[in-house]
Amino acid sequence: NLLRSGDIRALDWLGLQEGAETTEARSERFLAAVDWTEDRPLRLAYIARAVSPGDFHHPPAQVEDMYRPTNRATSAAGRVTIAP
């Protein structure tokens, strides 16, 4: 939905393309299914929405090939501080 209606100027570096077959946004996670058959790398990004101030831990992002589960990647975990 962000691609069609949100402010995603901060993701200009990504070279956004349509391509997610399905997406599911929940309060604690975002899921997407992508059909990617290109030889070039697929670049993904997300935007987290802050709903309250505080110091938070965010888990790593994970991606896995549904049909070849040995093809997977995990980003680093981290912390983010939301100031009031």
PDB file of N, CA and C in Angstrom:
ATOM      1  N   ASN A   1       0.810  -1.197   0.000  1.00  0.00           N
ATOM      2  CA  ASN A   1       0.000   0.000   0.000  1.00  0.00           C
ATOM      3  C   ASN A   1       0.853   1.261   0.000  1.00  0.00           C
ATOM      4  N   LEU A   2       2.032   1.193   0.625  1.00  0.00           N
ATOM      5  CA  LEU A   2       2.908   2.361   0.626  1.00  0.00           C
ATOM      6  C   LEU A   2       3.311   2.768  -0.777  1.00  0.00           C
ATOM      7  N   LEU A   3       3.502   1.796  -1.657  1.00  0.00           N
ATOM      8  CA  LEU A   3       3.899   2.130  -3.019  1.00  0.00           C
ATOM      9  C   LEU A   3       2.846   2.962  -3.725  1.00  0.00           C
ATOM     10  N   ARG A   4       1.600   2.779  -3.392  1.00  0.00           N
ATOM     11  CA  ARG A   4       0.525   3.485  -4.067  1.00  0.00           C
ATOM     12  C   ARG A   4       0.066   4.737  -3.341  1.00  0.00           C
ATOM     13  N   SER A   5       0.226   4.795  -2.016  1.00  0.00           N
ATOM     14  CA  SER A   5      -0.371   5.917  -1.303  1.00  0.00           C
ATOM     15  C   SER A   5       0.521   6.580  -0.269  1.00  0.00           C
ATOM     16  N   GLY A   6       1.654   6.000   0.080  1.00  0.00           N
ATOM     17  CA  GLY A   6       2.466   6.534   1.165  1.00  0.00           C
ATOM     18  C   GLY A   6       3.602   7.420   0.692  1.00  0.00           C
ATOM     19  N   ASP A   7       4.249   8.048   1.647  1.00  0.00           N
ATOM     20  CA  ASP A   7       5.416   8.872   1.383  1.00  0.00           C
ATOM     21  C   ASP A   7       6.651   7.994   1.514  1.00  0.00           C
ATOM     22  N   ILE A   8       7.208   7.586   0.386  1.00  0.00           N
ATOM     23  CA  ILE A   8       8.335   6.672   0.396  1.00  0.00           C
ATOM     24  C   ILE A   8       9.579   7.317  -0.222  1.00  0.00           C
ATOM     25  N   ARG A   9       9.670   8.640  -0.163  1.00  0.00           N
ATOM     26  CA  ARG A   9      10.827   9.334  -0.740  1.00  0.00           C
ATOM     27  C   ARG A   9      12.138   8.874  -0.120  1.00  0.00           C
ATOM     28  N   ALA A  10      12.124   8.466   1.135  1.00  0.00           N
ATOM     29  CA  ALA A  10      13.349   8.011   1.795  1.00  0.00           C
ATOM     30  C   ALA A  10      13.875   6.711   1.189  1.00  0.00           C
ATOM     31  N   LEU A  11      13.078   6.048   0.382  1.00  0.00           N
ATOM     32  CA  LEU A  11      13.496   4.782  -0.231  1.00  0.00           C
ATOM     33  C   LEU A  11      13.876   4.940  -1.703  1.00  0.00           C
ATOM     34  N   ASP A  12      14.203   6.164  -2.139  1.00  0.00           N
ATOM     35  CA  ASP A  12      14.576   6.389  -3.540  1.00  0.00           C
ATOM     36  C   ASP A  12      15.733   5.502  -3.977  1.00  0.00           C
ATOM     37  N   TRP A  13      16.671   5.233  -3.087  1.00  0.00           N
ATOM     38  CA  TRP A  13      17.844   4.414  -3.382  1.00  0.00           C
ATOM     39  C   TRP A  13      17.478   2.989  -3.771  1.00  0.00           C
ATOM     40  N   LEU A  14      16.262   2.567  -3.436  1.00  0.00           N
ATOM     41  CA  LEU A  14      15.861   1.181  -3.627  1.00  0.00           C
ATOM     42  C   LEU A  14      15.533   0.857  -5.079  1.00  0.00           C
ATOM     43  N   GLY A  15      15.130   1.863  -5.870  1.00  0.00           N
ATOM     44  CA  GLY A  15      14.706   1.582  -7.235  1.00  0.00           C
ATOM     45  C   GLY A  15      13.442   0.746  -7.217  1.00  0.00           C
ATOM     46  N   LEU A  16      12.392   1.265  -6.600  1.00  0.00           N
ATOM     47  CA  LEU A  16      11.167   0.508  -6.352  1.00  0.00           C
ATOM     48  C   LEU A  16      10.525  -0.009  -7.629  1.00  0.00           C
ATOM     49  N   GLN A  17      10.029  -1.222  -7.522  1.00  0.00           N
ATOM     50  CA  GLN A  17       9.316  -1.862  -8.612  1.00  0.00           C
ATOM     51  C   GLN A  17       8.109  -2.565  -8.025  1.00  0.00           C
ATOM     52  N   GLU A  18       7.071  -2.674  -8.830  1.00  0.00           N
ATOM     53  CA  GLU A  18       5.954  -3.517  -8.421  1.00  0.00           C
ATOM     54  C   GLU A  18       6.446  -4.953  -8.491  1.00  0.00           C
ATOM     55  N   GLY A  19       5.858  -5.844  -7.738  1.00  0.00           N
ATOM     56  CA  GLY A  19       6.316  -7.210  -7.841  1.00  0.00           C
ATOM     57  C   GLY A  19       5.839  -8.127  -6.733  1.00  0.00           C
ATOM     58  N   ALA A  20       5.343  -7.586  -5.637  1.00  0.00           N
ATOM     59  CA  ALA A  20       4.864  -8.448  -4.568  1.00  0.00           C
ATOM     60  C   ALA A  20       3.549  -9.089  -4.999  1.00  0.00           C
ATOM     61  N   GLU A  21       3.520 -10.403  -4.960  1.00  0.00           N
ATOM     62  CA  GLU A  21       2.295 -11.136  -5.301  1.00  0.00           C
ATOM     63  C   GLU A  21       1.231 -10.916  -4.229  1.00  0.00           C
ATOM     64  N   THR A  22       1.639 -11.031  -2.979  1.00  0.00           N
ATOM     65  CA  THR A  22       0.737 -10.779  -1.857  1.00  0.00           C
ATOM     66  C   THR A  22       1.510 -10.078  -0.751  1.00  0.00           C
ATOM     67  N   THR A  23       0.814  -9.273   0.024  1.00  0.00           N
ATOM     68  CA  THR A  23       1.412  -8.630   1.185  1.00  0.00           C
ATOM     69  C   THR A  23       0.449  -8.717   2.355  1.00  0.00           C
ATOM     70  N   GLU A  24       1.007  -8.724   3.543  1.00  0.00           N
ATOM     71  CA  GLU A  24       0.201  -8.771   4.759  1.00  0.00           C
ATOM     72  C   GLU A  24       0.879  -7.897   5.804  1.00  0.00           C
ATOM     73  N   ALA A  25       0.227  -6.810   6.175  1.00  0.00           N
ATOM     74  CA  ALA A  25       0.778  -5.898   7.176  1.00  0.00           C
ATOM     75  C   ALA A  25       0.024  -6.089   8.487  1.00  0.00           C
ATOM     76  N   ARG A  26       0.770  -6.341   9.537  1.00  0.00           N
ATOM     77  CA  ARG A  26       0.206  -6.478  10.882  1.00  0.00           C
ATOM     78  C   ARG A  26       0.925  -5.517  11.795  1.00  0.00           C
ATOM     79  N   SER A  27       0.456  -5.375  13.015  1.00  0.00           N
ATOM     80  CA  SER A  27       1.074  -4.425  13.931  1.00  0.00           C
ATOM     81  C   SER A  27       2.487  -4.839  14.324  1.00  0.00           C
ATOM     82  N   GLU A  28       2.802  -6.133  14.273  1.00  0.00           N
ATOM     83  CA  GLU A  28       4.119  -6.588  14.709  1.00  0.00           C
ATOM     84  C   GLU A  28       4.995  -7.136  13.584  1.00  0.00           C
ATOM     85  N   ARG A  29       4.477  -7.215  12.348  1.00  0.00           N
ATOM     86  CA  ARG A  29       5.285  -7.746  11.253  1.00  0.00           C
ATOM     87  C   ARG A  29       4.679  -7.395   9.899  1.00  0.00           C
ATOM     88  N   PHE A  30       5.507  -7.549   8.882  1.00  0.00           N
ATOM     89  CA  PHE A  30       5.084  -7.367   7.499  1.00  0.00           C
ATOM     90  C   PHE A  30       5.549  -8.580   6.715  1.00  0.00           C
ATOM     91  N   LEU A  31       4.652  -9.191   5.968  1.00  0.00           N
ATOM     92  CA  LEU A  31       4.965 -10.358   5.152  1.00  0.00           C
ATOM     93  C   LEU A  31       4.712 -10.024   3.683  1.00  0.00           C
ATOM     94  N   ALA A  32       5.557 -10.527   2.808  1.00  0.00           N
ATOM     95  CA  ALA A  32       5.353 -10.325   1.372  1.00  0.00           C
ATOM     96  C   ALA A  32       5.813 -11.570   0.627  1.00  0.00           C
ATOM     97  N   ALA A  33       5.085 -11.921  -0.415  1.00  0.00           N
ATOM     98  CA  ALA A  33       5.481 -13.000  -1.318  1.00  0.00           C
ATOM     99  C   ALA A  33       5.874 -12.356  -2.639  1.00  0.00           C
ATOM    100  N   VAL A  34       7.088 -12.661  -3.095  1.00  0.00           N
ATOM    101  CA  VAL A  34       7.618 -12.054  -4.314  1.00  0.00           C
ATOM    102  C   VAL A  34       8.020 -13.151  -5.281  1.00  0.00           C
ATOM    103  N   ASP A  35       7.592 -13.031  -6.524  1.00  0.00           N
ATOM    104  CA  ASP A  35       7.990 -13.973  -7.570  1.00  0.00           C
ATOM    105  C   ASP A  35       9.176 -13.341  -8.303  1.00  0.00           C
ATOM    106  N   TRP A  36      10.388 -13.771  -7.962  1.00  0.00           N
ATOM    107  CA  TRP A  36      11.606 -13.159  -8.504  1.00  0.00           C
ATOM    108  C   TRP A  36      12.374 -14.179  -9.315  1.00  0.00           C
ATOM    109  N   THR A  37      12.487 -13.970 -10.624  1.00  0.00           N
ATOM    110  CA  THR A  37      13.201 -14.902 -11.500  1.00  0.00           C
ATOM    111  C   THR A  37      14.395 -14.248 -12.177  1.00  0.00           C
ATOM    112  N   GLU A  38      14.731 -13.036 -11.794  1.00  0.00           N
ATOM    113  CA  GLU A  38      15.853 -12.298 -12.376  1.00  0.00           C
ATOM    114  C   GLU A  38      17.190 -12.853 -11.878  1.00  0.00           C
ATOM    115  N   ASP A  39      18.247 -12.608 -12.626  1.00  0.00           N
ATOM    116  CA  ASP A  39      19.590 -12.984 -12.196  1.00  0.00           C
ATOM    117  C   ASP A  39      20.198 -11.938 -11.275  1.00  0.00           C
ATOM    118  N   ARG A  40      19.681 -10.726 -11.314  1.00  0.00           N
ATOM    119  CA  ARG A  40      20.225  -9.663 -10.463  1.00  0.00           C
ATOM    120  C   ARG A  40      19.644  -9.775  -9.059  1.00  0.00           C
ATOM    121  N   PRO A  41      20.352  -9.210  -8.065  1.00  0.00           N
ATOM    122  CA  PRO A  41      19.867  -9.294  -6.673  1.00  0.00           C
ATOM    123  C   PRO A  41      18.537  -8.569  -6.477  1.00  0.00           C
ATOM    124  N   LEU A  42      17.746  -9.069  -5.576  1.00  0.00           N
ATOM    125  CA  LEU A  42      16.488  -8.439  -5.173  1.00  0.00           C
ATOM    126  C   LEU A  42      16.753  -7.610  -3.932  1.00  0.00           C
ATOM    127  N   ARG A  43      16.378  -6.338  -3.952  1.00  0.00           N
ATOM    128  CA  ARG A  43      16.585  -5.458  -2.802  1.00  0.00           C
ATOM    129  C   ARG A  43      15.235  -5.164  -2.174  1.00  0.00           C
ATOM    130  N   LEU A  44      15.140  -5.385  -0.874  1.00  0.00           N
ATOM    131  CA  LEU A  44      13.918  -5.160  -0.126  1.00  0.00           C
ATOM    132  C   LEU A  44      14.182  -4.174   1.000  1.00  0.00           C
ATOM    133  N   ALA A  45      13.157  -3.447   1.407  1.00  0.00           N
ATOM    134  CA  ALA A  45      13.273  -2.505   2.526  1.00  0.00           C
ATOM    135  C   ALA A  45      11.924  -2.400   3.207  1.00  0.00           C
ATOM    136  N   TYR A  46      11.935  -1.882   4.430  1.00  0.00           N
ATOM    137  CA  TYR A  46      10.680  -1.650   5.130  1.00  0.00           C
ATOM    138  C   TYR A  46      10.769  -0.335   5.886  1.00  0.00           C
ATOM    139  N   ILE A  47       9.618   0.208   6.194  1.00  0.00           N
ATOM    140  CA  ILE A  47       9.518   1.421   7.002  1.00  0.00           C
ATOM    141  C   ILE A  47       8.751   1.051   8.260  1.00  0.00           C
ATOM    142  N   ALA A  48       9.326   1.351   9.408  1.00  0.00           N
ATOM    143  CA  ALA A  48       8.649   1.082  10.677  1.00  0.00           C
ATOM    144  C   ALA A  48       7.920   2.340  11.123  1.00  0.00           C
ATOM    145  N   ARG A  49       6.716   2.193  11.608  1.00  0.00           N
ATOM    146  CA  ARG A  49       5.932   3.321  12.085  1.00  0.00           C
ATOM    147  C   ARG A  49       5.968   3.351  13.605  1.00  0.00           C
ATOM    148  N   ALA A  50       6.395   4.471  14.160  1.00  0.00           N
ATOM    149  CA  ALA A  50       6.452   4.621  15.619  1.00  0.00           C
ATOM    150  C   ALA A  50       5.084   5.058  16.135  1.00  0.00           C
ATOM    151  N   VAL A  51       4.608   4.366  17.171  1.00  0.00           N
ATOM    152  CA  VAL A  51       3.320   4.717  17.762  1.00  0.00           C
ATOM    153  C   VAL A  51       3.453   5.207  19.195  1.00  0.00           C
ATOM    154  N   SER A  52       4.649   5.062  19.773  1.00  0.00           N
ATOM    155  CA  SER A  52       4.882   5.579  21.126  1.00  0.00           C
ATOM    156  C   SER A  52       6.386   5.789  21.317  1.00  0.00           C
ATOM    157  N   PRO A  53       6.766   6.760  22.149  1.00  0.00           N
ATOM    158  CA  PRO A  53       8.185   6.999  22.397  1.00  0.00           C
ATOM    159  C   PRO A  53       8.786   5.884  23.257  1.00  0.00           C
ATOM    160  N   GLY A  54      10.099   5.712  23.140  1.00  0.00           N
ATOM    161  CA  GLY A  54      10.800   4.722  23.955  1.00  0.00           C
ATOM    162  C   GLY A  54      12.015   4.182  23.248  1.00  0.00           C
ATOM    163  N   ASP A  55      12.687   3.236  23.887  1.00  0.00           N
ATOM    164  CA  ASP A  55      13.857   2.565  23.347  1.00  0.00           C
ATOM    165  C   ASP A  55      13.440   1.145  23.008  1.00  0.00           C
ATOM    166  N   PHE A  56      13.570   0.747  21.751  1.00  0.00           N
ATOM    167  CA  PHE A  56      13.036  -0.530  21.302  1.00  0.00           C
ATOM    168  C   PHE A  56      14.093  -1.373  20.607  1.00  0.00           C
ATOM    169  N   HIS A  57      13.964  -2.676  20.751  1.00  0.00           N
ATOM    170  CA  HIS A  57      14.778  -3.652  20.033  1.00  0.00           C
ATOM    171  C   HIS A  57      13.987  -4.046  18.798  1.00  0.00           C
ATOM    172  N   HIS A  58      14.642  -4.101  17.636  1.00  0.00           N
ATOM    173  CA  HIS A  58      13.940  -4.642  16.470  1.00  0.00           C
ATOM    174  C   HIS A  58      14.662  -5.897  15.996  1.00  0.00           C
ATOM    175  N   PRO A  59      13.901  -6.935  15.733  1.00  0.00           N
ATOM    176  CA  PRO A  59      14.490  -8.210  15.319  1.00  0.00           C
ATOM    177  C   PRO A  59      15.026  -8.103  13.888  1.00  0.00           C
ATOM    178  N   PRO A  60      15.823  -9.071  13.472  1.00  0.00           N
ATOM    179  CA  PRO A  60      16.334  -9.045  12.098  1.00  0.00           C
ATOM    180  C   PRO A  60      15.227  -9.307  11.081  1.00  0.00           C
ATOM    181  N   ALA A  61      15.390  -8.730   9.911  1.00  0.00           N
ATOM    182  CA  ALA A  61      14.509  -9.057   8.786  1.00  0.00           C
ATOM    183  C   ALA A  61      14.970 -10.404   8.234  1.00  0.00           C
ATOM    184  N   GLN A  62      14.029 -11.199   7.762  1.00  0.00           N
ATOM    185  CA  GLN A  62      14.353 -12.516   7.224  1.00  0.00           C
ATOM    186  C   GLN A  62      13.690 -12.702   5.869  1.00  0.00           C
ATOM    187  N   VAL A  63      14.400 -13.352   4.967  1.00  0.00           N
ATOM    188  CA  VAL A  63      13.852 -13.693   3.655  1.00  0.00           C
ATOM    189  C   VAL A  63      14.241 -15.136   3.361  1.00  0.00           C
ATOM    190  N   GLU A  64      13.305 -15.871   2.752  1.00  0.00           N
ATOM    191  CA  GLU A  64      13.552 -17.287   2.451  1.00  0.00           C
ATOM    192  C   GLU A  64      12.842 -17.665   1.166  1.00  0.00           C
ATOM    193  N   ASP A  65      13.491 -18.473   0.351  1.00  0.00           N
ATOM    194  CA  ASP A  65      12.884 -19.011  -0.859  1.00  0.00           C
ATOM    195  C   ASP A  65      11.942 -20.146  -0.445  1.00  0.00           C
ATOM    196  N   MET A  66      10.685 -19.999  -0.755  1.00  0.00           N
ATOM    197  CA  MET A  66       9.680 -20.962  -0.321  1.00  0.00           C
ATOM    198  C   MET A  66       9.947 -22.371  -0.864  1.00  0.00           C
ATOM    199  N   TYR A  67      10.460 -22.452  -2.082  1.00  0.00           N
ATOM    200  CA  TYR A  67      10.675 -23.750  -2.708  1.00  0.00           C
ATOM    201  C   TYR A  67      12.104 -24.258  -2.555  1.00  0.00           C
ATOM    202  N   ARG A  68      13.022 -23.374  -2.172  1.00  0.00           N
ATOM    203  CA  ARG A  68      14.416 -23.751  -1.906  1.00  0.00           C
ATOM    204  C   ARG A  68      14.819 -23.113  -0.581  1.00  0.00           C
ATOM    205  N   PRO A  69      14.377 -23.669   0.538  1.00  0.00           N
ATOM    206  CA  PRO A  69      14.591 -23.029   1.838  1.00  0.00           C
ATOM    207  C   PRO A  69      16.059 -22.885   2.244  1.00  0.00           C
ATOM    208  N   THR A  70      16.967 -23.519   1.513  1.00  0.00           N
ATOM    209  CA  THR A  70      18.381 -23.290   1.807  1.00  0.00           C
ATOM    210  C   THR A  70      18.829 -21.920   1.298  1.00  0.00           C
ATOM    211  N   ASN A  71      18.047 -21.313   0.409  1.00  0.00           N
ATOM    212  CA  ASN A  71      18.314 -19.947  -0.057  1.00  0.00           C
ATOM    213  C   ASN A  71      17.608 -18.990   0.892  1.00  0.00           C
ATOM    214  N   ARG A  72      18.373 -18.381   1.779  1.00  0.00           N
ATOM    215  CA  ARG A  72      17.785 -17.493   2.784  1.00  0.00           C
ATOM    216  C   ARG A  72      18.788 -16.432   3.185  1.00  0.00           C
ATOM    217  N   ALA A  73      18.288 -15.376   3.803  1.00  0.00           N
ATOM    218  CA  ALA A  73      19.147 -14.301   4.311  1.00  0.00           C
ATOM    219  C   ALA A  73      18.489 -13.703   5.546  1.00  0.00           C
ATOM    220  N   THR A  74      19.333 -13.191   6.435  1.00  0.00           N
ATOM    221  CA  THR A  74      18.863 -12.541   7.659  1.00  0.00           C
ATOM    222  C   THR A  74      19.690 -11.281   7.870  1.00  0.00           C
ATOM    223  N   SER A  75      19.015 -10.174   8.154  1.00  0.00           N
ATOM    224  CA  SER A  75      19.728  -8.923   8.439  1.00  0.00           C
ATOM    225  C   SER A  75      20.128  -8.895   9.912  1.00  0.00           C
ATOM    226  N   ALA A  76      20.801  -7.849  10.292  1.00  0.00           N
ATOM    227  CA  ALA A  76      21.181  -7.678  11.699  1.00  0.00           C
ATOM    228  C   ALA A  76      19.988  -7.170  12.514  1.00  0.00           C
ATOM    229  N   ALA A  77      19.950  -7.534  13.788  1.00  0.00           N
ATOM    230  CA  ALA A  77      18.982  -6.960  14.718  1.00  0.00           C
ATOM    231  C   ALA A  77      19.519  -5.598  15.149  1.00  0.00           C
ATOM    232  N   GLY A  78      18.717  -4.834  15.835  1.00  0.00           N
ATOM    233  CA  GLY A  78      19.191  -3.521  16.271  1.00  0.00           C
ATOM    234  C   GLY A  78      18.293  -2.888  17.308  1.00  0.00           C
ATOM    235  N   ARG A  79      18.582  -1.631  17.591  1.00  0.00           N
ATOM    236  CA  ARG A  79      17.789  -0.852  18.542  1.00  0.00           C
ATOM    237  C   ARG A  79      17.430   0.457  17.883  1.00  0.00           C
ATOM    238  N   VAL A  80      16.304   0.990  18.261  1.00  0.00           N
ATOM    239  CA  VAL A  80      15.862   2.298  17.773  1.00  0.00           C
ATOM    240  C   VAL A  80      15.271   3.058  18.946  1.00  0.00           C
ATOM    241  N   THR A  81      15.566   4.341  19.016  1.00  0.00           N
ATOM    242  CA  THR A  81      15.006   5.202  20.061  1.00  0.00           C
ATOM    243  C   THR A  81      14.055   6.187  19.432  1.00  0.00           C
ATOM    244  N   ILE A  82      12.841   6.234  19.942  1.00  0.00           N
ATOM    245  CA  ILE A  82      11.814   7.161  19.470  1.00  0.00           C
ATOM    246  C   ILE A  82      11.674   8.236  20.547  1.00  0.00           C
ATOM    247  N   ALA A  83      12.025   9.463  20.193  1.00  0.00           N
ATOM    248  CA  ALA A  83      11.949  10.572  21.157  1.00  0.00           C
ATOM    249  C   ALA A  83      10.554  11.171  21.173  1.00  0.00           C
ATOM    250  N   PRO A  84      10.102  11.615  22.359  1.00  0.00           N
ATOM    251  CA  PRO A  84       8.756  12.227  22.429  1.00  0.00           C
ATOM    252  C   PRO A  84       8.714  13.563  21.712  1.00  0.00           C
TER     253      PRO A  84
END
